[in-house]
Tab-separated table of C-alpha atoms in Angstrom:
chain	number	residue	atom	x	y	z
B	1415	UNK	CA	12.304	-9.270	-12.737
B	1416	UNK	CA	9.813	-7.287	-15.064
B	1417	UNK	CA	13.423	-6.558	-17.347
B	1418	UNK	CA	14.290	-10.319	-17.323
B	1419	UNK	CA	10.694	-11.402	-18.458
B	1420	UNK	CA	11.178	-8.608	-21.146
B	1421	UNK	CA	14.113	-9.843	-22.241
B	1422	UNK	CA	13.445	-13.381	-22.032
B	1423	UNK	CA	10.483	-13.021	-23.781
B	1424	UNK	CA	11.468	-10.703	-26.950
B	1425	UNK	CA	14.136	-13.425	-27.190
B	1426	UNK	CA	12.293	-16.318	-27.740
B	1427	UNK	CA	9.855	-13.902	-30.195
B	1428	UNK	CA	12.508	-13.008	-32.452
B	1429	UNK	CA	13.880	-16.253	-32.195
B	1430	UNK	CA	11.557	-18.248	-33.321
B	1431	UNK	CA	9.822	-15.384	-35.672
B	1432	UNK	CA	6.263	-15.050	-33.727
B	1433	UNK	CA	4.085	-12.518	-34.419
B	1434	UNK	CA	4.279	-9.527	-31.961
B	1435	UNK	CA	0.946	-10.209	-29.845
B	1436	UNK	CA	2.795	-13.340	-28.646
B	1437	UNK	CA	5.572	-10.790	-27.147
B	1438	UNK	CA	2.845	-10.311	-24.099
B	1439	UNK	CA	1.962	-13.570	-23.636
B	1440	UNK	CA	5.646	-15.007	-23.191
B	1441	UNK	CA	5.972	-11.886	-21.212
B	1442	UNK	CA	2.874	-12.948	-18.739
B	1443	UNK	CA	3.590	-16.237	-18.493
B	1444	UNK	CA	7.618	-15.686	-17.426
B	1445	UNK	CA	6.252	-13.001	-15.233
B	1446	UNK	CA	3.968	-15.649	-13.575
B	1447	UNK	CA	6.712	-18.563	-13.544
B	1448	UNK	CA	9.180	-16.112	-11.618
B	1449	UNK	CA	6.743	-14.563	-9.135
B	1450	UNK	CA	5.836	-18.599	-8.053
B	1451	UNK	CA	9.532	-19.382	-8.291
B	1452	UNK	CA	10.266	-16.448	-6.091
B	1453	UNK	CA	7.332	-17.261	-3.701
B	1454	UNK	CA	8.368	-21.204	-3.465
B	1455	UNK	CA	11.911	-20.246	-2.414
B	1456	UNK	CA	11.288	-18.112	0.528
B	1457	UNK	CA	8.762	-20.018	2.052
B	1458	UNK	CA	10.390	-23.015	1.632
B	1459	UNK	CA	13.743	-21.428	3.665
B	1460	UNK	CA	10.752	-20.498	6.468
B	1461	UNK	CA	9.476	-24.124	6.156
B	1462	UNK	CA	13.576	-25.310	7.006
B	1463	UNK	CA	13.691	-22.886	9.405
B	1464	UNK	CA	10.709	-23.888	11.422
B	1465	UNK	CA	11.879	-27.433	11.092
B	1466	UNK	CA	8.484	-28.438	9.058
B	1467	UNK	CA	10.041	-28.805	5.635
B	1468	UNK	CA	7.939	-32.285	4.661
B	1469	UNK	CA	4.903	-30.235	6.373
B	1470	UNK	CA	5.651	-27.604	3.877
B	1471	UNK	CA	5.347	-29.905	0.944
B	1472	UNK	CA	2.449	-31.508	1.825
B	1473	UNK	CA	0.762	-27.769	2.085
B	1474	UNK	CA	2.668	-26.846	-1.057
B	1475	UNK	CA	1.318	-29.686	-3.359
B	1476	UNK	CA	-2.525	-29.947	-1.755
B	1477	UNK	CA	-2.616	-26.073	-1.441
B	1478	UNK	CA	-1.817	-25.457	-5.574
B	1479	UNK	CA	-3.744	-28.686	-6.686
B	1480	UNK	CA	-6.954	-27.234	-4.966
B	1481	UNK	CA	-6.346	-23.947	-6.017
B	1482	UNK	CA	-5.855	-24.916	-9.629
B	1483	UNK	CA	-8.380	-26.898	-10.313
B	1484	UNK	CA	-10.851	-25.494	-7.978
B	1485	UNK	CA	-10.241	-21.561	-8.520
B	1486	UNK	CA	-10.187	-18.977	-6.282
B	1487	UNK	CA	-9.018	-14.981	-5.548
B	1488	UNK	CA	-6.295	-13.538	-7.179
B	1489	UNK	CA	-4.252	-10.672	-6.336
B	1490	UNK	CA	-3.350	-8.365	-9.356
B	1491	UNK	CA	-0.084	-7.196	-7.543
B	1492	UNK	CA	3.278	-9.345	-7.140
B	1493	UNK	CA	3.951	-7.591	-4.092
B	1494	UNK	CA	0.330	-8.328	-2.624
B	1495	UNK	CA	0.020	-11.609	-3.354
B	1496	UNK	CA	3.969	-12.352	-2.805
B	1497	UNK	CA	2.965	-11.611	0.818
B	1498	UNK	CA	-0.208	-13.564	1.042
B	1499	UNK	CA	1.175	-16.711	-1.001
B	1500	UNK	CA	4.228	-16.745	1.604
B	1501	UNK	CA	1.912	-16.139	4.684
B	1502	UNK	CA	-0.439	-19.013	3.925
B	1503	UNK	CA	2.203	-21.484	3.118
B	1504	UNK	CA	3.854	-21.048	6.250
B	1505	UNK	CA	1.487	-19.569	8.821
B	1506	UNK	CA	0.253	-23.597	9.187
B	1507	UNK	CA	3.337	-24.721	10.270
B	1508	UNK	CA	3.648	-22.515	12.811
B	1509	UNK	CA	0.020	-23.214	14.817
B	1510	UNK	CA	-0.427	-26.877	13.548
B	1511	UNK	CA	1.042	-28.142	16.883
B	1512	UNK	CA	-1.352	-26.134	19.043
B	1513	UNK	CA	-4.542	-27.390	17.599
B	1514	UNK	CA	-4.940	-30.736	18.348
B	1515	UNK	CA	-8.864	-31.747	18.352
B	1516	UNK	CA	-10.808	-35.125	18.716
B	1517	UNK	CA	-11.125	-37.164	16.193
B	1518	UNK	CA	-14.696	-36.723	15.851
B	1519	UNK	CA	-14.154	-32.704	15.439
B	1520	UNK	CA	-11.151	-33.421	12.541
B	1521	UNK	CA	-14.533	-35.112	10.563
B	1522	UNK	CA	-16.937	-32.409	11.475
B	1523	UNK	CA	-14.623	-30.204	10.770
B	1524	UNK	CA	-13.083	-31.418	7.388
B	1525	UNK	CA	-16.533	-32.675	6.092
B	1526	UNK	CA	-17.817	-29.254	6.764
B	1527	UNK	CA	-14.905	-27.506	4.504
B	1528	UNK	CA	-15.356	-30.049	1.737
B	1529	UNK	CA	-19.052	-28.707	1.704
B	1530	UNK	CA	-17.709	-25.090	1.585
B	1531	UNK	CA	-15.243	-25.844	-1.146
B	1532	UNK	CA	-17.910	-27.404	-3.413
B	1533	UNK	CA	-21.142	-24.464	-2.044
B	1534	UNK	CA	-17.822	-21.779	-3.056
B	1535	UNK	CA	-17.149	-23.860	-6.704
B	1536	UNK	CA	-21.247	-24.388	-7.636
B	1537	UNK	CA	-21.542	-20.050	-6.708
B	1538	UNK	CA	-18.425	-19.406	-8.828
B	1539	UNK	CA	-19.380	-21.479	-11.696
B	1540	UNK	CA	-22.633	-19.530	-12.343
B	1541	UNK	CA	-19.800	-16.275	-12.834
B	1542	UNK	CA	-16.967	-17.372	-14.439
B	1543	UNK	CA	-19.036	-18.705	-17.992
B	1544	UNK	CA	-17.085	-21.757	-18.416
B	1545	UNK	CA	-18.341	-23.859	-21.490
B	1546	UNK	CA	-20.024	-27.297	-20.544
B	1547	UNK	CA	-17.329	-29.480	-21.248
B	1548	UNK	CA	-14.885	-27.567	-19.093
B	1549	UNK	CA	-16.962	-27.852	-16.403
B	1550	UNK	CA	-17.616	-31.341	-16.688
B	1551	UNK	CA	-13.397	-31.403	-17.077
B	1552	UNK	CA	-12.668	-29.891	-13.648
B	1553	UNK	CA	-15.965	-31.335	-12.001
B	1554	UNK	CA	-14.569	-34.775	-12.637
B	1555	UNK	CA	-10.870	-33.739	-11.631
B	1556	UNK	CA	-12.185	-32.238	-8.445
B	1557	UNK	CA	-13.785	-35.364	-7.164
B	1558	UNK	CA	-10.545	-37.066	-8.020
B	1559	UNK	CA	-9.092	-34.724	-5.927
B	1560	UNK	CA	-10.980	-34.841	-3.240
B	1561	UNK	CA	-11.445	-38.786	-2.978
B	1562	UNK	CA	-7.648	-38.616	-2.917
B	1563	UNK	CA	-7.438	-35.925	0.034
B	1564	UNK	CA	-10.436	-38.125	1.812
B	1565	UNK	CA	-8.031	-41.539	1.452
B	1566	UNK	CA	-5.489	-39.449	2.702
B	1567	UNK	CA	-6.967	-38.442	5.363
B	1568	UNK	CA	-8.433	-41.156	6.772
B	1569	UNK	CA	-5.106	-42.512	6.887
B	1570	UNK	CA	-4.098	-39.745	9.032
B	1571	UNK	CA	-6.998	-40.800	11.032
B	1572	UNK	CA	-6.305	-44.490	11.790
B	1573	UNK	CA	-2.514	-43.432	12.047
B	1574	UNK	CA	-3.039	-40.703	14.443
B	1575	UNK	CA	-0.977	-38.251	12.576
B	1576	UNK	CA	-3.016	-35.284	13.527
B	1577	UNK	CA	-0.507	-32.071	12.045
B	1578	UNK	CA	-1.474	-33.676	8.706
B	1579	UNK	CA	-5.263	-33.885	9.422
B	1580	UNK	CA	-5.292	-29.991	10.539
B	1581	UNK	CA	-3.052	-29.036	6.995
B	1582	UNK	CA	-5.442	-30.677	4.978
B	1583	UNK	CA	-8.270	-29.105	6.430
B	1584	UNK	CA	-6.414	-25.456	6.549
B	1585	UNK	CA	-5.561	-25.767	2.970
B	1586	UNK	CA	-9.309	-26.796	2.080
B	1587	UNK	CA	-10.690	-23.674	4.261
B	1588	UNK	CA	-8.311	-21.562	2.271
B	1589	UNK	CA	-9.504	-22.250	-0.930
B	1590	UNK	CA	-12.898	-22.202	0.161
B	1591	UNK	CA	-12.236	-18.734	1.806
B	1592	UNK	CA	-10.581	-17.682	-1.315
B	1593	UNK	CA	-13.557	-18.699	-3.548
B	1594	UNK	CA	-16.013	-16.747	-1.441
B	1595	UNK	CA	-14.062	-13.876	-1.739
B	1596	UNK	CA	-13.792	-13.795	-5.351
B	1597	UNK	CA	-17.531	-14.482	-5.775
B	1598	UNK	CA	-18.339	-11.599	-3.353
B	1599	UNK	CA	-15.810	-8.980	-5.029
B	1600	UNK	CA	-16.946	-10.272	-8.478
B	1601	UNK	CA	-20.879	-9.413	-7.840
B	1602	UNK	CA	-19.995	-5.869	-6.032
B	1603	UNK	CA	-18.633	-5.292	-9.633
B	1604	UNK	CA	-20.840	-6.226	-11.386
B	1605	UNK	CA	-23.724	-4.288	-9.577
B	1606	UNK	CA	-21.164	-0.929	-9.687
B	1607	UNK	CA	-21.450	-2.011	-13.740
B	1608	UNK	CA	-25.333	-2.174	-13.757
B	1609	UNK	CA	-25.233	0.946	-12.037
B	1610	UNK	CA	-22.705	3.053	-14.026
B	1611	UNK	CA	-25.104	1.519	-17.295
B	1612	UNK	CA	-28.371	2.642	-15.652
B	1613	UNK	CA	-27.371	6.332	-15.175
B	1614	UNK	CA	-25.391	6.295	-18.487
B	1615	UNK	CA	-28.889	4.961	-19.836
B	1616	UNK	CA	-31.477	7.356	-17.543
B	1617	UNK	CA	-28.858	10.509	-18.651
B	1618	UNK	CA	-29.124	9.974	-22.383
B	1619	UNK	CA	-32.594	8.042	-23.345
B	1620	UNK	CA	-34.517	8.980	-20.185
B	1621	UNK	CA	-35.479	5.217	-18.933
B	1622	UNK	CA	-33.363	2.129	-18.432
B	1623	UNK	CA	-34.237	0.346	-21.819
């Protein structure tokens, strides 16, 4: 895969005469395209095999539109995330027929992840030094998003259609879980950063000006 990026990418570079920085980010981005090709595809055969191929879908499209415009954890690893990816595309589909709640619990319980997803995206925000205008970009997208989701779901509701209620809120928990994570691994690097810079600092001036 890492050969056929290679390729493809020194292709297109030469091709079309680009300057040799762009080699890497042809390179990343063919990288990316085939790892979520790659990813798509075998889930998608579990999805047919479990008989839940719409299910799949609906997880497919809701999962990536929250995670792209509301963030989250990355793995740096194909193989890691490969595994992950896969797992919670699928793993719904497999318990969505044993958890079957009352339809007071599918509101407590998707208002409450809504309020996680948004807690997880204010937390992030403060870390990932986005400029004011891309904030105010994905702020407004979000609430699209989610108004969209809500209508969705309270179709579900009225309809009874209670797999679709528990993917929507599974896919919301993941991204929430996945924002979370990212905040918490971002700040325990950040403090081993202050640290390293407060010895390096107390070592060769004596104080931590």
């Amino acid at each position: 895969m890492r050969f056929l990026a290679d390729y493809l990418a020194e292709y297109i570079v030469n091709k079309k005469h680009l300057k040799e920085g762009q080699f890497e980010i042809y390179r990343f981005g063919f990288l990316v395209a085939f790892e979520l090709i790659i990813c798509i595809l075998s889930s998608m055969l579990i999805a047919i095999l479990l008989a839940a191929f719409f299910e799949y879908l609906y997880v497919l499209v809701v999962l990536f539109t929250l995670r792209f415009y509301f963030g989250g954890f990355h793995f740096q690893h194909f193989f890691s995330c490969f595994i992950l990816s896969t797992f919670v595309l699928d793993f719904p589909l497999v318990i969505m027929d044993y958890f079957v709640f009352h339809q007071i619990i599918y509101i407590i319980l998707f208002l409450s992840c809504i309020f996680a997803l948004f807690l997880g995206v204010r937390l992030s925000e403060h870390s990932d030094f986005k400029s004011v205008r891309e904030n105010l970009f994905f702020l407004k997208k979000r609430r699209i998003i989610i108004i969209v989701i809500t209508l969705l779901n309270t179709y579900f509701l009225i309809f009874k259609i209670e797999k679709y209620l528990f993917l929507s809120i599974f896919c919301i928990l993941i991204v929430a879980v996945s924002l979370f994570i990212k905040i918490f691994l971002k700040r325990k690097s950040w403090r081993y950063v202050n640290f390293q810079l407060f010895l390096f600092n107390l070592i060769m001036h004596g104080d931590i000006m």
